mmCIF file of C-alpha atoms and ligand atoms in Angstrom:
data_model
loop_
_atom_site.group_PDB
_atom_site.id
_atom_site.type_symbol
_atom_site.label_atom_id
_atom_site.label_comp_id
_atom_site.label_asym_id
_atom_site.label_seq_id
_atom_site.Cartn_x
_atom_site.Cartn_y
_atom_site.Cartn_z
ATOM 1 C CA UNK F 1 126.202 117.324 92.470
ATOM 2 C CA UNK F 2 128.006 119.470 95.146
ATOM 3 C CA UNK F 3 130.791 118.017 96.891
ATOM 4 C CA UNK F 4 128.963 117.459 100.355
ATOM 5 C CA UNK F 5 126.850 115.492 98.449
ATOM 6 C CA UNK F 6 129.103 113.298 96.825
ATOM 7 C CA UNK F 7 130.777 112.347 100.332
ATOM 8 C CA UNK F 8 127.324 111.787 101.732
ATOM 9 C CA UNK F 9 126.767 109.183 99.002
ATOM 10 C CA UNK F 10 129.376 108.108 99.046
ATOM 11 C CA UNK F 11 129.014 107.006 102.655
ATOM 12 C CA UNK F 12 126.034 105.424 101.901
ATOM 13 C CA UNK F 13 127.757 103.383 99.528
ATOM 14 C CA UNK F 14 130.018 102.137 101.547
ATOM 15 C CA UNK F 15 128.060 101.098 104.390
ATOM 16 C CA UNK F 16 126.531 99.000 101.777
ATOM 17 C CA UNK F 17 122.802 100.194 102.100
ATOM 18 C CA UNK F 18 120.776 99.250 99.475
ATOM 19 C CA UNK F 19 117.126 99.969 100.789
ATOM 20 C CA UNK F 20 115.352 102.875 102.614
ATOM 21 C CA UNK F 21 114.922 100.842 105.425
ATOM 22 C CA UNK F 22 118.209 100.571 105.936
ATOM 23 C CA UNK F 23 119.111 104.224 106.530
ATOM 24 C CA UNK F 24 119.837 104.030 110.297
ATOM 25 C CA UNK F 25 120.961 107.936 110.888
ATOM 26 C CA UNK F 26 122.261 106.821 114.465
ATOM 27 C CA UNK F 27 123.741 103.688 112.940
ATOM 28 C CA UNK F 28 125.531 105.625 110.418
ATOM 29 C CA UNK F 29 126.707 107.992 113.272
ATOM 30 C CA UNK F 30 128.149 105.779 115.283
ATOM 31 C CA UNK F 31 129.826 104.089 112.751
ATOM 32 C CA UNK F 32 131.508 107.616 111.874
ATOM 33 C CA UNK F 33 132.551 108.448 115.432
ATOM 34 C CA UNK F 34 129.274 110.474 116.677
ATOM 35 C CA UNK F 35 126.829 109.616 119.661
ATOM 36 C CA UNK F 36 123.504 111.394 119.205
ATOM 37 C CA UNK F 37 121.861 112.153 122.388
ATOM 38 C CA UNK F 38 118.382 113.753 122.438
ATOM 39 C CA UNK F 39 118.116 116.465 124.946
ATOM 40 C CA UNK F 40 115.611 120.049 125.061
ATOM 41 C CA UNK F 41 118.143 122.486 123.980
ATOM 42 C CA UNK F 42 117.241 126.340 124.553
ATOM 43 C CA UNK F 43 118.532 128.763 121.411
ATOM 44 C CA UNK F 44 119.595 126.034 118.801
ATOM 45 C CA UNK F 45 117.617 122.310 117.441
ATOM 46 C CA UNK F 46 121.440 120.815 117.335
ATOM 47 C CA UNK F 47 124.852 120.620 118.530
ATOM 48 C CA UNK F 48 128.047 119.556 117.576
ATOM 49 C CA UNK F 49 130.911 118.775 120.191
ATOM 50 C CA UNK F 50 134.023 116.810 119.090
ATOM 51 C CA UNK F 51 137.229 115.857 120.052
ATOM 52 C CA UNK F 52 139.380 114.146 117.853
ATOM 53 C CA UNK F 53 137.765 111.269 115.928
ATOM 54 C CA UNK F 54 134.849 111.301 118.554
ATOM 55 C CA UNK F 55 132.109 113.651 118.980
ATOM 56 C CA UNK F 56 128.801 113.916 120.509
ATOM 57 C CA UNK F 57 125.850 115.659 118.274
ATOM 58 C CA UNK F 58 122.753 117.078 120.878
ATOM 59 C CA UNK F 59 119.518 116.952 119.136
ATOM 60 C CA UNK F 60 116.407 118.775 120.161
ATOM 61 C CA UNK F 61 113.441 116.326 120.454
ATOM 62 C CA UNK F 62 110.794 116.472 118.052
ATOM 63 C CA UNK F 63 107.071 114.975 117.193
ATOM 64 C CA UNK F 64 108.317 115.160 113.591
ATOM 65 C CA UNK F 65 110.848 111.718 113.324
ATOM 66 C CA UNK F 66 112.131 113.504 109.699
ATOM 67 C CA UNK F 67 113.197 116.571 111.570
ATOM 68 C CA UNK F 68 115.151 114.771 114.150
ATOM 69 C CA UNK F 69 116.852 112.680 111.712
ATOM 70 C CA UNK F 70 117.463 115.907 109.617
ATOM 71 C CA UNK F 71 119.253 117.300 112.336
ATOM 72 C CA UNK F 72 121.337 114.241 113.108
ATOM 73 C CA UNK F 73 122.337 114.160 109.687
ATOM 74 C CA UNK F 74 122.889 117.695 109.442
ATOM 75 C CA UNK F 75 125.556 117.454 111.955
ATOM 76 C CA UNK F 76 127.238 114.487 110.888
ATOM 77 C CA UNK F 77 127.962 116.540 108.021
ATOM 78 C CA UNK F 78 129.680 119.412 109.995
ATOM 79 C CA UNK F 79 131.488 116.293 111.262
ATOM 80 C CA UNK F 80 132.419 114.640 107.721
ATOM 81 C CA UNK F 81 132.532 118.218 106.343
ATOM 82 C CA UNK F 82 133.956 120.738 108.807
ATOM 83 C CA UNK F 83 135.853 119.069 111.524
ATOM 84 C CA UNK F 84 137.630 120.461 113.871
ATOM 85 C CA UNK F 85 134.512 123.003 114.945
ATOM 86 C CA UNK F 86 131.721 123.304 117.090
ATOM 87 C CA UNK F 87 128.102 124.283 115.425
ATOM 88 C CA UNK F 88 125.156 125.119 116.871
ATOM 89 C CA UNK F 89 122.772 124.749 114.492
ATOM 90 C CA UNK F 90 120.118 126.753 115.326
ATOM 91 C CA UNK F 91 117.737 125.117 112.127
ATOM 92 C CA UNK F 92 116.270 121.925 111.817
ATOM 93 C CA UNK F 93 113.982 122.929 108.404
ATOM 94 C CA UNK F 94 116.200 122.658 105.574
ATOM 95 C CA UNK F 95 114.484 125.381 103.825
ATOM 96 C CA UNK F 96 115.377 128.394 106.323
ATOM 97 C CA UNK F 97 119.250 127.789 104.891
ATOM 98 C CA UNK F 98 118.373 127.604 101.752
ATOM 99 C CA UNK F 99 117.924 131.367 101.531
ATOM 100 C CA UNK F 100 120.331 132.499 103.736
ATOM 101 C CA UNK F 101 124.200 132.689 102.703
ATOM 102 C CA UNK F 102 125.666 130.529 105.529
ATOM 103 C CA UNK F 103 127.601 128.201 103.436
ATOM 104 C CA UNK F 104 128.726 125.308 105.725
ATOM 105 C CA UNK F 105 124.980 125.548 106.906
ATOM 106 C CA UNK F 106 124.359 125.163 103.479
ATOM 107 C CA UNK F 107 127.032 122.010 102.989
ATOM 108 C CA UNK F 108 125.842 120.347 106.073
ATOM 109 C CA UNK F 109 122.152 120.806 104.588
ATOM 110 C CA UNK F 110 122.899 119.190 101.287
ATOM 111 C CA UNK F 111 125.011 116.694 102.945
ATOM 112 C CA UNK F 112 121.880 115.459 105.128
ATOM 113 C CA UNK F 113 119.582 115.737 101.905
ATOM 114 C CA UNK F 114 121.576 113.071 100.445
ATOM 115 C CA UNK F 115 122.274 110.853 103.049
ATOM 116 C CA UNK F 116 118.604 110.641 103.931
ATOM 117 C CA UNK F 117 117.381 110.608 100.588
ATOM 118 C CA UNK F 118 120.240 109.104 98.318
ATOM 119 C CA UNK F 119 119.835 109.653 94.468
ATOM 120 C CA UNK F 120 120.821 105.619 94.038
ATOM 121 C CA UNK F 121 117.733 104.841 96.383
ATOM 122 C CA UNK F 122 115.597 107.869 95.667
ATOM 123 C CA UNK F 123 115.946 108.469 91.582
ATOM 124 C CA UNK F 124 114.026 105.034 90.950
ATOM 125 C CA UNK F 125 111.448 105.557 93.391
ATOM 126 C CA UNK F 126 110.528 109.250 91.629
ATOM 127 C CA UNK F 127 111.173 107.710 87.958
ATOM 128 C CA UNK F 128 108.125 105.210 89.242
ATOM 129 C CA UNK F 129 105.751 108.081 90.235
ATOM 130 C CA UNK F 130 105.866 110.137 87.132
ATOM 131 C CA UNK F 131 104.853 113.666 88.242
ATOM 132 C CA UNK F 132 104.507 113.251 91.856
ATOM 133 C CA UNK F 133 101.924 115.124 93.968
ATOM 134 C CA UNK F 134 102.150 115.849 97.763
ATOM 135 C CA UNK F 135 100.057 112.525 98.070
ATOM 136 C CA UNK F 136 102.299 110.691 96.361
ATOM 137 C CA UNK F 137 105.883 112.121 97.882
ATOM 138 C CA UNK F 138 104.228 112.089 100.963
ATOM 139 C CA UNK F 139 104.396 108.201 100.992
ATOM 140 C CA UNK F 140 107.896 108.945 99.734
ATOM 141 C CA UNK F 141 108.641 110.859 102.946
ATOM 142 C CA UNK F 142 107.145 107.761 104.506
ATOM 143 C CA UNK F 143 109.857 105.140 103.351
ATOM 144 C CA UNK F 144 112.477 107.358 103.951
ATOM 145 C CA UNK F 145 111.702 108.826 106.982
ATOM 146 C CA UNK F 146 112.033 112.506 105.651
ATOM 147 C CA UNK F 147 110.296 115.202 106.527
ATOM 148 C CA UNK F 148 107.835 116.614 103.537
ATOM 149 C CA UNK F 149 109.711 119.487 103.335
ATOM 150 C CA UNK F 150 113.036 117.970 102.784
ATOM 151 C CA UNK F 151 111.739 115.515 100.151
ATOM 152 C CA UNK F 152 110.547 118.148 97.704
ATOM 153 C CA UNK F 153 113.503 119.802 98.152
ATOM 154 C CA UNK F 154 115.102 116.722 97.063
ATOM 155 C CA UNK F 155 112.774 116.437 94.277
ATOM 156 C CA UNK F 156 113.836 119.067 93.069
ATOM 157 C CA UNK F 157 117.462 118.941 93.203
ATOM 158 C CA UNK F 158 117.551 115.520 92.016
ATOM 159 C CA UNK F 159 116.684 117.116 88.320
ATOM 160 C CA UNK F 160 115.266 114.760 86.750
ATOM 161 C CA UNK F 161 111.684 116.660 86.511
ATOM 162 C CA UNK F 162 110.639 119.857 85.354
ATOM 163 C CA UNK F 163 109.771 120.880 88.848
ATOM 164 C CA UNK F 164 109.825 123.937 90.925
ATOM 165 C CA UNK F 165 109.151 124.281 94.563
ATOM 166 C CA UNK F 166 108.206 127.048 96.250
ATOM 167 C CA UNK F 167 107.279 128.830 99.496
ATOM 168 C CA UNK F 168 104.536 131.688 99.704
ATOM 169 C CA UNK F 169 102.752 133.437 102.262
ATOM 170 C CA UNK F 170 99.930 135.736 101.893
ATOM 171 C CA UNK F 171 102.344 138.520 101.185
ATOM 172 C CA UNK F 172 104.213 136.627 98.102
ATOM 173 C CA UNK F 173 107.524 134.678 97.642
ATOM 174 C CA UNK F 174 109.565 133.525 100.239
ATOM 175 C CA UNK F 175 111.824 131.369 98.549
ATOM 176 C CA UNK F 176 111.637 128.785 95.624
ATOM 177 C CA UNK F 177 113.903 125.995 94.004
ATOM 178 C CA UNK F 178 113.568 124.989 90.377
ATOM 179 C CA UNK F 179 115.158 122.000 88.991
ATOM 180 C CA UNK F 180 118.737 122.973 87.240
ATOM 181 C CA UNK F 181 117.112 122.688 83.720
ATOM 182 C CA UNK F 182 114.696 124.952 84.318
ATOM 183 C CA UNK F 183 115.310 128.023 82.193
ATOM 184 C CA UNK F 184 116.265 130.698 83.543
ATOM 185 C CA UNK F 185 113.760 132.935 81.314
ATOM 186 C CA UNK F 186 111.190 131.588 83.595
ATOM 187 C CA UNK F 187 110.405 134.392 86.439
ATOM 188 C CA UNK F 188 108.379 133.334 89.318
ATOM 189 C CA UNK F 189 105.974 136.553 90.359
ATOM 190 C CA UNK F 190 106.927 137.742 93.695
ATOM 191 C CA UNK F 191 103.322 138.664 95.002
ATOM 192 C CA UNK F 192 100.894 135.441 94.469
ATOM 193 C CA UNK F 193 98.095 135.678 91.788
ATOM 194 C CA UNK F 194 94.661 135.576 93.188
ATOM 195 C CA UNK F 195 94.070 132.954 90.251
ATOM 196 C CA UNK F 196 96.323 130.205 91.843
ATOM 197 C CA UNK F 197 95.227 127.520 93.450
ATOM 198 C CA UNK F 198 97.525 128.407 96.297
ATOM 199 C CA UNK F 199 95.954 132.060 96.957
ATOM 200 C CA UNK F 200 92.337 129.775 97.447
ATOM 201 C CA UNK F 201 94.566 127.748 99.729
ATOM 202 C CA UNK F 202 95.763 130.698 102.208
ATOM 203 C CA UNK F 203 93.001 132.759 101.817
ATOM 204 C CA UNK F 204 90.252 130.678 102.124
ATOM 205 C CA UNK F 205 91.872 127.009 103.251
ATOM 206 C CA UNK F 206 90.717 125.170 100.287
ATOM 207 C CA UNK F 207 93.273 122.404 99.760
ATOM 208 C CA UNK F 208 93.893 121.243 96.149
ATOM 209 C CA UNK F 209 93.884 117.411 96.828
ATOM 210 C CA UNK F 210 95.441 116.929 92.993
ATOM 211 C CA UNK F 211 97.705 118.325 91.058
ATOM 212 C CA UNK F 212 95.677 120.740 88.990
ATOM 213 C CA UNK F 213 95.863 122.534 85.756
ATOM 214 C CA UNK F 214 97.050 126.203 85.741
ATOM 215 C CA UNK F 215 97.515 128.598 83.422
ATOM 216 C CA UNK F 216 101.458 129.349 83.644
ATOM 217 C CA UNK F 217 99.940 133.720 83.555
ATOM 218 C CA UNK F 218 99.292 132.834 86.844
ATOM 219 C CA UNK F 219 102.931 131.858 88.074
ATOM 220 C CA UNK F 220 105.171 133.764 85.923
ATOM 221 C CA UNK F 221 105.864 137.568 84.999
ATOM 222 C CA UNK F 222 106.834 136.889 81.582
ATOM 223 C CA UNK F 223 104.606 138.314 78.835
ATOM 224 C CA UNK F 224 104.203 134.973 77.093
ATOM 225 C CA UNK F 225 103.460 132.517 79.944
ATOM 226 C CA UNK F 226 99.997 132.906 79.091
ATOM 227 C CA UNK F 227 100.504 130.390 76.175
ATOM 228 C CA UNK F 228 101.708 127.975 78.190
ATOM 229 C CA UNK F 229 100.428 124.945 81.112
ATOM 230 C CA UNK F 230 101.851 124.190 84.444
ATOM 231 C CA UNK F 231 100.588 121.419 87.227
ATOM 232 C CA UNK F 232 100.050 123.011 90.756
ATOM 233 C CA UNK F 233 99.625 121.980 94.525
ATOM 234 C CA UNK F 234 100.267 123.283 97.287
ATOM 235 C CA UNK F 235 100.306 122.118 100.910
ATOM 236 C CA UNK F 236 100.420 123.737 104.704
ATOM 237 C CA UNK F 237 103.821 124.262 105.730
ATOM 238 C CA UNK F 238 105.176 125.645 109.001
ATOM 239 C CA UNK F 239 104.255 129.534 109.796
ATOM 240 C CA UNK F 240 101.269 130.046 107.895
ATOM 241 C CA UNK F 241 102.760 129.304 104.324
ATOM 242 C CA UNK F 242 102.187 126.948 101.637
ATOM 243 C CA UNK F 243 104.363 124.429 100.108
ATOM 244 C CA UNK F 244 103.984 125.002 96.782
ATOM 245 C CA UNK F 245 104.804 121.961 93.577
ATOM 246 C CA UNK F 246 104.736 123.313 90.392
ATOM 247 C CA UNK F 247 105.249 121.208 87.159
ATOM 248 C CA UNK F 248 106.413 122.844 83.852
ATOM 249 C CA UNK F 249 104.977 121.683 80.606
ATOM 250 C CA UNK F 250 107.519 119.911 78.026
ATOM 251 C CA UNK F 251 106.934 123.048 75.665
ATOM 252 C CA UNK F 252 108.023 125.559 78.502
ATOM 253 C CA UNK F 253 111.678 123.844 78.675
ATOM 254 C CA UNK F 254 111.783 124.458 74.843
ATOM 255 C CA UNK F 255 110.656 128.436 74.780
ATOM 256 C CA UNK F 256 113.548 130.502 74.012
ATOM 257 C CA UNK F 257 115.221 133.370 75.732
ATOM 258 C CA UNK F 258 112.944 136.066 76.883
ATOM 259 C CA UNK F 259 114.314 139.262 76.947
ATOM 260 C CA UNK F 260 111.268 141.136 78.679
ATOM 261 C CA UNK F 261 111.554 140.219 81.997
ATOM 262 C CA UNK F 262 112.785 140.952 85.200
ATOM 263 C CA UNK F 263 115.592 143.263 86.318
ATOM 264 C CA UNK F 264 117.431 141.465 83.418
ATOM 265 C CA UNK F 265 120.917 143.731 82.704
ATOM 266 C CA UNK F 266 123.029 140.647 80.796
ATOM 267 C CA UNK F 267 121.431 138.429 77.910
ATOM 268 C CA UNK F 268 122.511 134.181 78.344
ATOM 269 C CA UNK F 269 125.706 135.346 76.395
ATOM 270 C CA UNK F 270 126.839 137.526 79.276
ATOM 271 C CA UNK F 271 126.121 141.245 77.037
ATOM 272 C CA UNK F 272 124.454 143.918 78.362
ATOM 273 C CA UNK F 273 121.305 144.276 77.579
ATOM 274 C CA UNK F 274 119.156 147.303 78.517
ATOM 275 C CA UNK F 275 116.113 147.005 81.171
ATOM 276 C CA UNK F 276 113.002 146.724 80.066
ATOM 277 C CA UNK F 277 110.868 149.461 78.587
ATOM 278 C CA UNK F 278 114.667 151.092 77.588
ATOM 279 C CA UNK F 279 115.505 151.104 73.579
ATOM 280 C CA UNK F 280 116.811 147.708 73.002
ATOM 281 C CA UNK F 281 119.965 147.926 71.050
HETATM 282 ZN ZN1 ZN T 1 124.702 123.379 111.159
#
């Protein structure tokens, strides 16, 4: 777990919250020194002012209750984390930092992630579900007041599934997470295969209501994924792009090393290793 993390579980651990209920984000604010007011801000979703061990964090006003309390806890990070600045955070979807290289963006991210959705209150709720769909972490989202969005990304980080989630638009990839122990022979395809579930969904608007069956050919480049099973939804997300939940099966954690794939230049070992369609050794 990453450091900003830690200190946001930390802090949940010492305020002594036990249930999902109990995560007050403007409770846990003040109690660290921050007012949150909620004010239309022009250019950025949330601010961070302080001065010494007080500070005020200005938070765009949204329909979406997860977003706002995203933000809030996005910024008490920068206050836990990075004190002594001002931010203004011009994101409020934690999925726009997670491809950019902004790194206290990033810290103040994770830090919100697990304040809002704490692995001691959040683990036992996913080990209950099995292989959650959207329908299912949806209700999640629910109970802790998260956005959708920032819940599979927690999903995912948590690790303990063999999940990947991913954003797509018509025109292919925009980002994706996998769980840590995901291989890393596993490529995602950058452009999205008109087999998958989520081409029907933004090309034609046919929502998969279940988790369905897919052959793995149709997610991943490598030449052998054909022998292999994944579970796929997808969702609507913001912008015209699908949320997209992909489960490995067991056997796909156990396939070995694939050297035919990608841009590959360095083997697991760290060697060189030719690109493909070069002589191999
Ligand atoms: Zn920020």
């Amino acid at each position: 777990m990453t450091s900003a993390g830690k200190r946001a579980e930390a802090l949940v651990a010492e305020l002594g919250i036990k249930c999902p209920q109990d995560l007050d984000v403007e409770a846990i604010a003040f109690d660290s020194g921050v007012e949150v007011v909620y004010e239309a801000m022009t250019g950025c979703e949330a601010s961070l002012v302080g001065y010494l061990d007080r500070a005020v964090a200005t938070i765009n006003p949204s329909d979406v209750r997860g977003r706002e309390r995203f933000s809030v806890a996005h910024e008490l990070g920068h206050w836990h984390l990075h004190r002594g600045r001002s931010f203004q955070c011009r994101v409020d979807d934690p999925s726009a930092n997670l491809s950019s290289d902004r790194a206290l963006e990033k810290e103040a991210d994770n830090f919100a992630a697990h304040l809002l959705l704490p692995g001691p209150l959040f683990k036992p709720v996913i080990a209950q579900l099995g292989q959650p769909s959207f329908q299912q972490l949806t209700k999640v989202a629910g109970e802790f007041e998260t956005s959708i969005m920032a819940t599979a990304l927690r999903l995912a980080n948590i690790d303990t599934l063999p999940v990947i989630v991913a954003c797509y638009t018509r025109d292919g990839k925009r980002w994706s997470l996998p769980a840590a122990d995901i291989p890393k022979r596993w490529f995602l395809k950058d452009k999205l295969d008109e087999d998958t579930f989520t081409y029907d969904f933004l090309n034609s608007g046919k929502e998969s209501r279940y988790l369905g069956k897919q052959s793995a050919d149709a997610w991943f480049e490598n030449d052998d994924a054909e022998k292999y099973e994944v579970l796929e939804q997808c969702i609507g997300s913001a912008g015209g792009t699908a949320l997209v939940l992909l489960y490995l099966q067991p056997d796909m954690l156990d396939a070995g090393f694939d050297w035919n794939v990608g841009n590959r230049r360095y083997n697991e070992r760290g060697s060189y290793v030719p690109r493909r369609g070069a002589s191999r050794r």
